[in-house]
Amino acid sequence: MTSSNWFDSQTILDGIRRWVEIETPTESPEQVNELVSLVAEQYRGLPVTLERVAGVAGCGDHLVARTNWGQDRPGILVLSHLDTVHPVGFIERLPFKVEGDVAFGPGIYDMKGGAYIAHHAFGALCATGDRSPLGITHLFTSDEEIGSPTSRALIEKEGRKAKYVLVTEPARDGGKIVTGRKGVGRFQVHIKGVPAHAGSRPEDGRSAVRELGHVILALEGMNDPARGVTVNVGLVRGGTRPNVTPEEAYAEVDLRVVSLKDADEYVDRILALTAKTDGVTVRVAGGLNRPPYEKSNAGASLYEHARLLAREIGFELIDTHTGGGSDGNFTAAHTATLDGLGVDGKGAHTHFEQLYVSSLAPRARLLHRLYQTLR
Ligand SMILES: [Zn+2]
């Protein structure tokens, strides 16, 4: 392939299709591993050393591809996840298909498209015999969609060694890059009351569901849009039957914060929730799952560099802050991190997930230029 063929959008889309058609829900490690094997296979002949980290705790393997140069000093870490939120068989509902500029498929936008173009851009670099000034390490993980419990330590270790981190999460709102992300907290609230016959002995009961009502209002009352704090009670359960005073109730809570200071304050407030009713207990577990990140000085100059490269290629790179967490949250505190370098599209985690074909070539070129120019 000549270098212009490398950035032909049909060629790139054909490659993405192969990755999309292997369904990879986080909970199906054998499926994820099938894709890991394909990716490893596609590195054959390229000047990298592969390390396959065996999956644990019901997750699939992680794959690390390190260039055979530049590994003795801080280089570029590319972060991608191969898992998706979609269950096996979802592809029947959302088959790979192209309509005009739109290509559909499970995980095509979040983030197989982005993972693939970063891999493809590396192939383009090697095809011309070029070596990037910095060593490149591409880490493919298997558990991002459940909060990266088995890859976090690896991400942090590689992130600390790197000079730059490029995250191939999808672009936002019309191609925007991500230079800040909110921190994410997760909590489980367990409420225990006293059961009773709701008709004949109501005075003996202490309703856990009624207490849950207080808890929900207290949590929802913590929302502070001006400060960028959101608290969402996203799942509730409780009780057994209409004629029984409920003994148990349960809630799951999502917290998003912009700063570490807010993270500390809100985590403390949520963990400190107590029962308003005598005889009822409220127990809260959980905490901060991903720390927030904001644009650091190093992050700002990395963004500026990428913006100029994008302009040479012919598009405007605009930065944004998002409430969504990613593995970039684990690296941005200590290493310049640029996120949202994946493909443009919409519908992450939905039955209409899609990428824009016209975004493939320019964004693959941008990654290629970042590899060539970061030093
Ligand atoms: Zn993602």
PDB file of N, CA, C and O in Angstrom, residues 1 4-18 96 112-113 116-118 120-121 343 355 357 359-365:
ATOM      1  N   MET A   1       0.835  -1.210   0.000  1.00  0.00           N
ATOM      2  CA  MET A   1       0.000   0.000   0.000  1.00  0.00           C
ATOM      3  C   MET A   1       0.871   1.260   0.000  1.00  0.00           C
ATOM      4  O   MET A   1       1.823   1.337   0.767  1.00  0.00           O
ATOM      5  N   SER A   4      -0.941   6.979   0.632  1.00  0.00           N
ATOM      6  CA  SER A   4      -2.279   7.553   0.488  1.00  0.00           C
ATOM      7  C   SER A   4      -3.349   6.456   0.616  1.00  0.00           C
ATOM      8  O   SER A   4      -4.415   6.670   1.175  1.00  0.00           O
ATOM      9  N   ASN A   5      -3.051   5.237   0.130  1.00  0.00           N
ATOM     10  CA  ASN A   5      -4.000   4.139   0.304  1.00  0.00           C
ATOM     11  C   ASN A   5      -4.267   3.819   1.766  1.00  0.00           C
ATOM     12  O   ASN A   5      -5.343   3.373   2.115  1.00  0.00           O
ATOM     13  N   TRP A   6      -3.251   4.005   2.588  1.00  0.00           N
ATOM     14  CA  TRP A   6      -3.415   3.714   4.012  1.00  0.00           C
ATOM     15  C   TRP A   6      -4.558   4.530   4.604  1.00  0.00           C
ATOM     16  O   TRP A   6      -5.199   4.113   5.540  1.00  0.00           O
ATOM     17  N   PHE A   7      -4.759   5.712   4.063  1.00  0.00           N
ATOM     18  CA  PHE A   7      -5.785   6.571   4.649  1.00  0.00           C
ATOM     19  C   PHE A   7      -7.041   6.631   3.779  1.00  0.00           C
ATOM     20  O   PHE A   7      -7.775   7.600   3.775  1.00  0.00           O
ATOM     21  N   ASP A   8      -7.286   5.532   3.072  1.00  0.00           N
ATOM     22  CA  ASP A   8      -8.519   5.395   2.312  1.00  0.00           C
ATOM     23  C   ASP A   8      -9.609   4.936   3.286  1.00  0.00           C
ATOM     24  O   ASP A   8      -9.441   3.956   4.013  1.00  0.00           O
ATOM     25  N   SER A   9     -10.742   5.673   3.308  1.00  0.00           N
ATOM     26  CA  SER A   9     -11.716   5.377   4.368  1.00  0.00           C
ATOM     27  C   SER A   9     -12.350   4.000   4.211  1.00  0.00           C
ATOM     28  O   SER A   9     -12.675   3.345   5.197  1.00  0.00           O
ATOM     29  N   GLN A  10     -12.484   3.520   2.975  1.00  0.00           N
ATOM     30  CA  GLN A  10     -13.064   2.176   2.796  1.00  0.00           C
ATOM     31  C   GLN A  10     -12.132   1.101   3.375  1.00  0.00           C
ATOM     32  O   GLN A  10     -12.592   0.164   4.038  1.00  0.00           O
ATOM     33  N   THR A  11     -10.835   1.273   3.151  1.00  0.00           N
ATOM     34  CA  THR A  11      -9.857   0.318   3.700  1.00  0.00           C
ATOM     35  C   THR A  11      -9.960   0.293   5.223  1.00  0.00           C
ATOM     36  O   THR A  11      -9.970  -0.775   5.852  1.00  0.00           O
ATOM     37  N   ILE A  12     -10.034   1.484   5.820  1.00  0.00           N
ATOM     38  CA  ILE A  12     -10.112   1.566   7.283  1.00  0.00           C
ATOM     39  C   ILE A  12     -11.418   0.934   7.775  1.00  0.00           C
ATOM     40  O   ILE A  12     -11.436   0.157   8.726  1.00  0.00           O
ATOM     41  N   LEU A  13     -12.511   1.246   7.077  1.00  0.00           N
ATOM     42  CA  LEU A  13     -13.815   0.726   7.507  1.00  0.00           C
ATOM     43  C   LEU A  13     -13.867  -0.804   7.420  1.00  0.00           C
ATOM     44  O   LEU A  13     -14.422  -1.465   8.305  1.00  0.00           O
ATOM     45  N   ASP A  14     -13.253  -1.365   6.404  1.00  0.00           N
ATOM     46  CA  ASP A  14     -13.201  -2.839   6.291  1.00  0.00           C
ATOM     47  C   ASP A  14     -12.501  -3.438   7.508  1.00  0.00           C
ATOM     48  O   ASP A  14     -12.919  -4.474   8.033  1.00  0.00           O
ATOM     49  N   GLY A  15     -11.433  -2.769   7.953  1.00  0.00           N
ATOM     50  CA  GLY A  15     -10.705  -3.244   9.127  1.00  0.00           C
ATOM     51  C   GLY A  15     -11.552  -3.145  10.389  1.00  0.00           C
ATOM     52  O   GLY A  15     -11.584  -4.069  11.217  1.00  0.00           O
ATOM     53  N   ILE A  16     -12.259  -2.043  10.521  1.00  0.00           N
ATOM     54  CA  ILE A  16     -13.112  -1.849  11.712  1.00  0.00           C
ATOM     55  C   ILE A  16     -14.211  -2.906  11.739  1.00  0.00           C
ATOM     56  O   ILE A  16     -14.534  -3.472  12.783  1.00  0.00           O
ATOM     57  N   ARG A  17     -14.745  -3.205  10.562  1.00  0.00           N
ATOM     58  CA  ARG A  17     -15.834  -4.186  10.487  1.00  0.00           C
ATOM     59  C   ARG A  17     -15.416  -5.535  11.095  1.00  0.00           C
ATOM     60  O   ARG A  17     -16.183  -6.151  11.839  1.00  0.00           O
ATOM     61  N   ARG A  18     -14.199  -5.975  10.799  1.00  0.00           N
ATOM     62  CA  ARG A  18     -13.742  -7.267  11.354  1.00  0.00           C
ATOM     63  C   ARG A  18     -13.728  -7.234  12.877  1.00  0.00           C
ATOM     64  O   ARG A  18     -14.048  -8.222  13.530  1.00  0.00           O
ATOM     65  N   PHE A  96     -23.618  -4.769  11.405  1.00  0.00           N
ATOM     66  CA  PHE A  96     -22.765  -3.808  10.712  1.00  0.00           C
ATOM     67  C   PHE A  96     -23.447  -3.435   9.412  1.00  0.00           C
ATOM     68  O   PHE A  96     -23.814  -4.290   8.615  1.00  0.00           O
ATOM     69  N   LYS A 112     -14.360   0.599  19.184  1.00  0.00           N
ATOM     70  CA  LYS A 112     -13.570  -0.195  18.235  1.00  0.00           C
ATOM     71  C   LYS A 112     -13.047   0.654  17.083  1.00  0.00           C
ATOM     72  O   LYS A 112     -11.948   0.413  16.586  1.00  0.00           O
ATOM     73  N   GLY A 113     -13.850   1.643  16.658  1.00  0.00           N
ATOM     74  CA  GLY A 113     -13.394   2.528  15.590  1.00  0.00           C
ATOM     75  C   GLY A 113     -12.100   3.222  15.972  1.00  0.00           C
ATOM     76  O   GLY A 113     -11.119   3.231  15.217  1.00  0.00           O
ATOM     77  N   TYR A 116      -9.131   0.848  16.437  1.00  0.00           N
ATOM     78  CA  TYR A 116      -8.633   0.381  15.138  1.00  0.00           C
ATOM     79  C   TYR A 116      -7.825   1.461  14.416  1.00  0.00           C
ATOM     80  O   TYR A 116      -6.745   1.176  13.889  1.00  0.00           O
ATOM     81  N   ILE A 117      -8.327   2.692  14.387  1.00  0.00           N
ATOM     82  CA  ILE A 117      -7.584   3.715  13.606  1.00  0.00           C
ATOM     83  C   ILE A 117      -6.210   3.980  14.228  1.00  0.00           C
ATOM     84  O   ILE A 117      -5.250   4.274  13.512  1.00  0.00           O
ATOM     85  N   ALA A 118      -6.093   3.841  15.548  1.00  0.00           N
ATOM     86  CA  ALA A 118      -4.778   4.048  16.178  1.00  0.00           C
ATOM     87  C   ALA A 118      -3.816   2.927  15.781  1.00  0.00           C
ATOM     88  O   ALA A 118      -2.625   3.153  15.542  1.00  0.00           O
ATOM     89  N   HIS A 120      -4.136   1.152  13.015  1.00  0.00           N
ATOM     90  CA  HIS A 120      -3.944   1.329  11.570  1.00  0.00           C
ATOM     91  C   HIS A 120      -2.902   2.428  11.290  1.00  0.00           C
ATOM     92  O   HIS A 120      -2.041   2.269  10.420  1.00  0.00           O
ATOM     93  N   ALA A 121      -2.995   3.521  12.053  1.00  0.00           N
ATOM     94  CA  ALA A 121      -2.049   4.625  11.856  1.00  0.00           C
ATOM     95  C   ALA A 121      -0.629   4.169  12.184  1.00  0.00           C
ATOM     96  O   ALA A 121       0.346   4.618  11.574  1.00  0.00           O
ATOM     97  N   VAL A 343     -13.032   7.935  16.785  1.00  0.00           N
ATOM     98  CA  VAL A 343     -13.823   8.352  15.628  1.00  0.00           C
ATOM     99  C   VAL A 343     -14.987   9.228  16.064  1.00  0.00           C
ATOM    100  O   VAL A 343     -15.421   9.193  17.214  1.00  0.00           O
ATOM    101  N   LEU A 355     -20.706   5.439  13.611  1.00  0.00           N
ATOM    102  CA  LEU A 355     -19.596   6.367  13.362  1.00  0.00           C
ATOM    103  C   LEU A 355     -19.815   7.045  12.017  1.00  0.00           C
ATOM    104  O   LEU A 355     -20.603   6.566  11.187  1.00  0.00           O
ATOM    105  N   VAL A 357     -18.253   7.899   8.580  1.00  0.00           N
ATOM    106  CA  VAL A 357     -17.179   7.376   7.740  1.00  0.00           C
ATOM    107  C   VAL A 357     -16.202   8.495   7.364  1.00  0.00           C
ATOM    108  O   VAL A 357     -14.990   8.292   7.301  1.00  0.00           O
ATOM    109  N   SER A 359     -15.100  10.736   9.081  1.00  0.00           N
ATOM    110  CA  SER A 359     -14.159  11.097  10.146  1.00  0.00           C
ATOM    111  C   SER A 359     -12.971  10.136  10.202  1.00  0.00           C
ATOM    112  O   SER A 359     -11.983  10.400  10.884  1.00  0.00           O
ATOM    113  N   LEU A 360     -13.053   9.008   9.491  1.00  0.00           N
ATOM    114  CA  LEU A 360     -12.033   7.971   9.660  1.00  0.00           C
ATOM    115  C   LEU A 360     -10.657   8.420   9.165  1.00  0.00           C
ATOM    116  O   LEU A 360      -9.661   8.328   9.900  1.00  0.00           O
ATOM    117  N   ALA A 361     -10.598   8.874   7.918  1.00  0.00           N
ATOM    118  CA  ALA A 361      -9.290   9.214   7.351  1.00  0.00           C
ATOM    119  C   ALA A 361      -8.630  10.388   8.081  1.00  0.00           C
ATOM    120  O   ALA A 361      -7.466  10.283   8.487  1.00  0.00           O
ATOM    121  N   PRO A 362      -9.346  11.501   8.289  1.00  0.00           N
ATOM    122  CA  PRO A 362      -8.669  12.622   8.974  1.00  0.00           C
ATOM    123  C   PRO A 362      -8.202  12.261  10.382  1.00  0.00           C
ATOM    124  O   PRO A 362      -7.117  12.685  10.805  1.00  0.00           O
ATOM    125  N   ARG A 363      -8.982  11.468  11.084  1.00  0.00           N
ATOM    126  CA  ARG A 363      -8.603  11.168  12.465  1.00  0.00           C
ATOM    127  C   ARG A 363      -7.507  10.100  12.526  1.00  0.00           C
ATOM    128  O   ARG A 363      -6.671  10.118  13.433  1.00  0.00           O
ATOM    129  N   ALA A 364      -7.481   9.207  11.561  1.00  0.00           N
ATOM    130  CA  ALA A 364      -6.350   8.271  11.478  1.00  0.00           C
ATOM    131  C   ALA A 364      -5.079   9.038  11.127  1.00  0.00           C
ATOM    132  O   ALA A 364      -3.995   8.785  11.679  1.00  0.00           O
ATOM    133  N   ARG A 365      -5.200  10.004  10.224  1.00  0.00           N
ATOM    134  CA  ARG A 365      -4.050  10.838   9.868  1.00  0.00           C
ATOM    135  C   ARG A 365      -3.532  11.614  11.072  1.00  0.00           C
ATOM    136  O   ARG A 365      -2.323  11.788  11.249  1.00  0.00           O
TER     137      ARG A 365
END
